[in-house]
Amino acid sequence: IHSRGSVNRLLVKLGLERAAEPGDEITQGGKVVGQVTSAVLSPVNGALALGYVRRAAAAPETEVEVRGARARVIGPPLSERAPASIRA
């Protein structure tokens, strides 16, 4: 990675208007920016998903679409967070 630049896709958490499935495309402005890797329907938080998106779409509160429905990036990319053992 050091000799090739930065990682192009980051793992993010998404809040969705409706349920998604692993493999669904994540789009922004009609362009594919990523893919859902896992999804769940939470009784408290509604539809949530994890997915890898391009760096430009990974900022918190970024609006994207999944299956034609609105979705929003929740919090910072998970792949940029330090492991719990390092944070302490």
C-alpha positions as semicolon CSV with decimal commas, in nm:
position;residue;x (nm);y (nm);z (nm)
1;I;0,000;0,000;0,000
2;H;0,281;0,243;0,083
3;S;0,433;0,214;-0,265
4;R;0,096;0,214;-0,445
5;G;-0,082;0,504;-0,271
6;S;-0,395;0,482;-0,060
7;V;-0,667;0,220;-0,037
8;N;-0,940;0,304;-0,289
9;R;-1,241;0,151;-0,109
10;L;-1,338;0,181;0,254
11;L;-1,578;-0,019;0,472
12;V;-1,871;0,198;0,588
13;K;-2,196;0,156;0,780
14;L;-2,511;0,265;0,595
15;G;-2,852;0,369;0,723
16;L;-3,110;0,269;0,459
17;E;-3,469;0,366;0,376
18;R;-3,547;0,000;0,306
19;A;-3,382;-0,341;0,329
20;A;-3,082;-0,434;0,116
21;E;-2,907;-0,762;0,040
22;P;-2,540;-0,856;0,013
23;G;-2,421;-0,788;-0,340
24;D;-2,650;-0,488;-0,400
25;E;-2,478;-0,199;-0,575
26;I;-2,426;0,130;-0,391
27;T;-2,466;0,423;-0,630
28;Q;-2,419;0,798;-0,618
29;G;-2,536;1,026;-0,896
30;G;-2,611;0,724;-1,115
31;K;-2,257;0,584;-1,085
32;V;-2,167;0,267;-0,896
33;V;-1,945;0,359;-0,600
34;G;-1,955;0,035;-0,404
35;Q;-2,126;-0,285;-0,298
36;V;-2,321;-0,401;0,009
37;T;-2,139;-0,679;0,195
38;S;-2,396;-0,748;0,469
39;A;-2,736;-0,612;0,573
40;V;-2,981;-0,641;0,861
41;L;-3,322;-0,511;0,968
42;S;-3,293;-0,376;1,322
43;P;-3,614;-0,335;1,525
44;V;-3,465;-0,020;1,680
45;N;-3,252;0,133;1,400
46;G;-3,431;0,011;1,086
47;A;-3,242;-0,111;0,781
48;L;-2,863;-0,109;0,820
49;A;-2,584;-0,237;0,597
50;L;-2,208;-0,260;0,568
51;G;-2,042;-0,204;0,235
52;Y;-1,723;-0,106;0,060
53;V;-1,741;0,230;-0,118
54;R;-1,497;0,450;-0,307
55;R;-1,308;0,695;-0,089
56;A;-1,505;0,992;-0,233
57;A;-1,833;0,840;-0,103
58;A;-1,705;0,736;0,242
59;A;-1,741;1,063;0,435
60;P;-1,996;1,067;0,722
61;E;-2,346;1,180;0,618
62;T;-2,275;1,119;0,247
63;E;-2,598;1,047;0,058
64;V;-2,597;0,738;-0,168
65;E;-2,857;0,499;-0,309
66;V;-2,908;0,125;-0,267
67;R;-3,174;-0,047;-0,482
68;G;-3,298;0,297;-0,587
69;A;-3,368;0,399;-0,225
70;R;-3,185;0,668;-0,030
71;A;-2,909;0,565;0,208
72;R;-2,664;0,759;0,424
73;V;-2,312;0,683;0,546
74;I;-2,319;0,664;0,927
75;G;-2,001;0,770;1,107
76;P;-1,642;0,749;0,983
77;P;-1,526;0,456;0,767
78;L;-1,484;0,143;0,979
79;S;-1,167;0,048;0,793
80;E;-0,993;0,368;0,914
81;R;-1,066;0,314;1,284
82;A;-0,793;0,186;1,513
83;P;-0,852;-0,156;1,672
84;A;-0,998;-0,142;2,025
85;S;-0,671;-0,270;2,173
86;I;-0,484;0,028;2,027
87;R;-0,746;0,292;2,126
88;A;-0,718;0,215;2,498
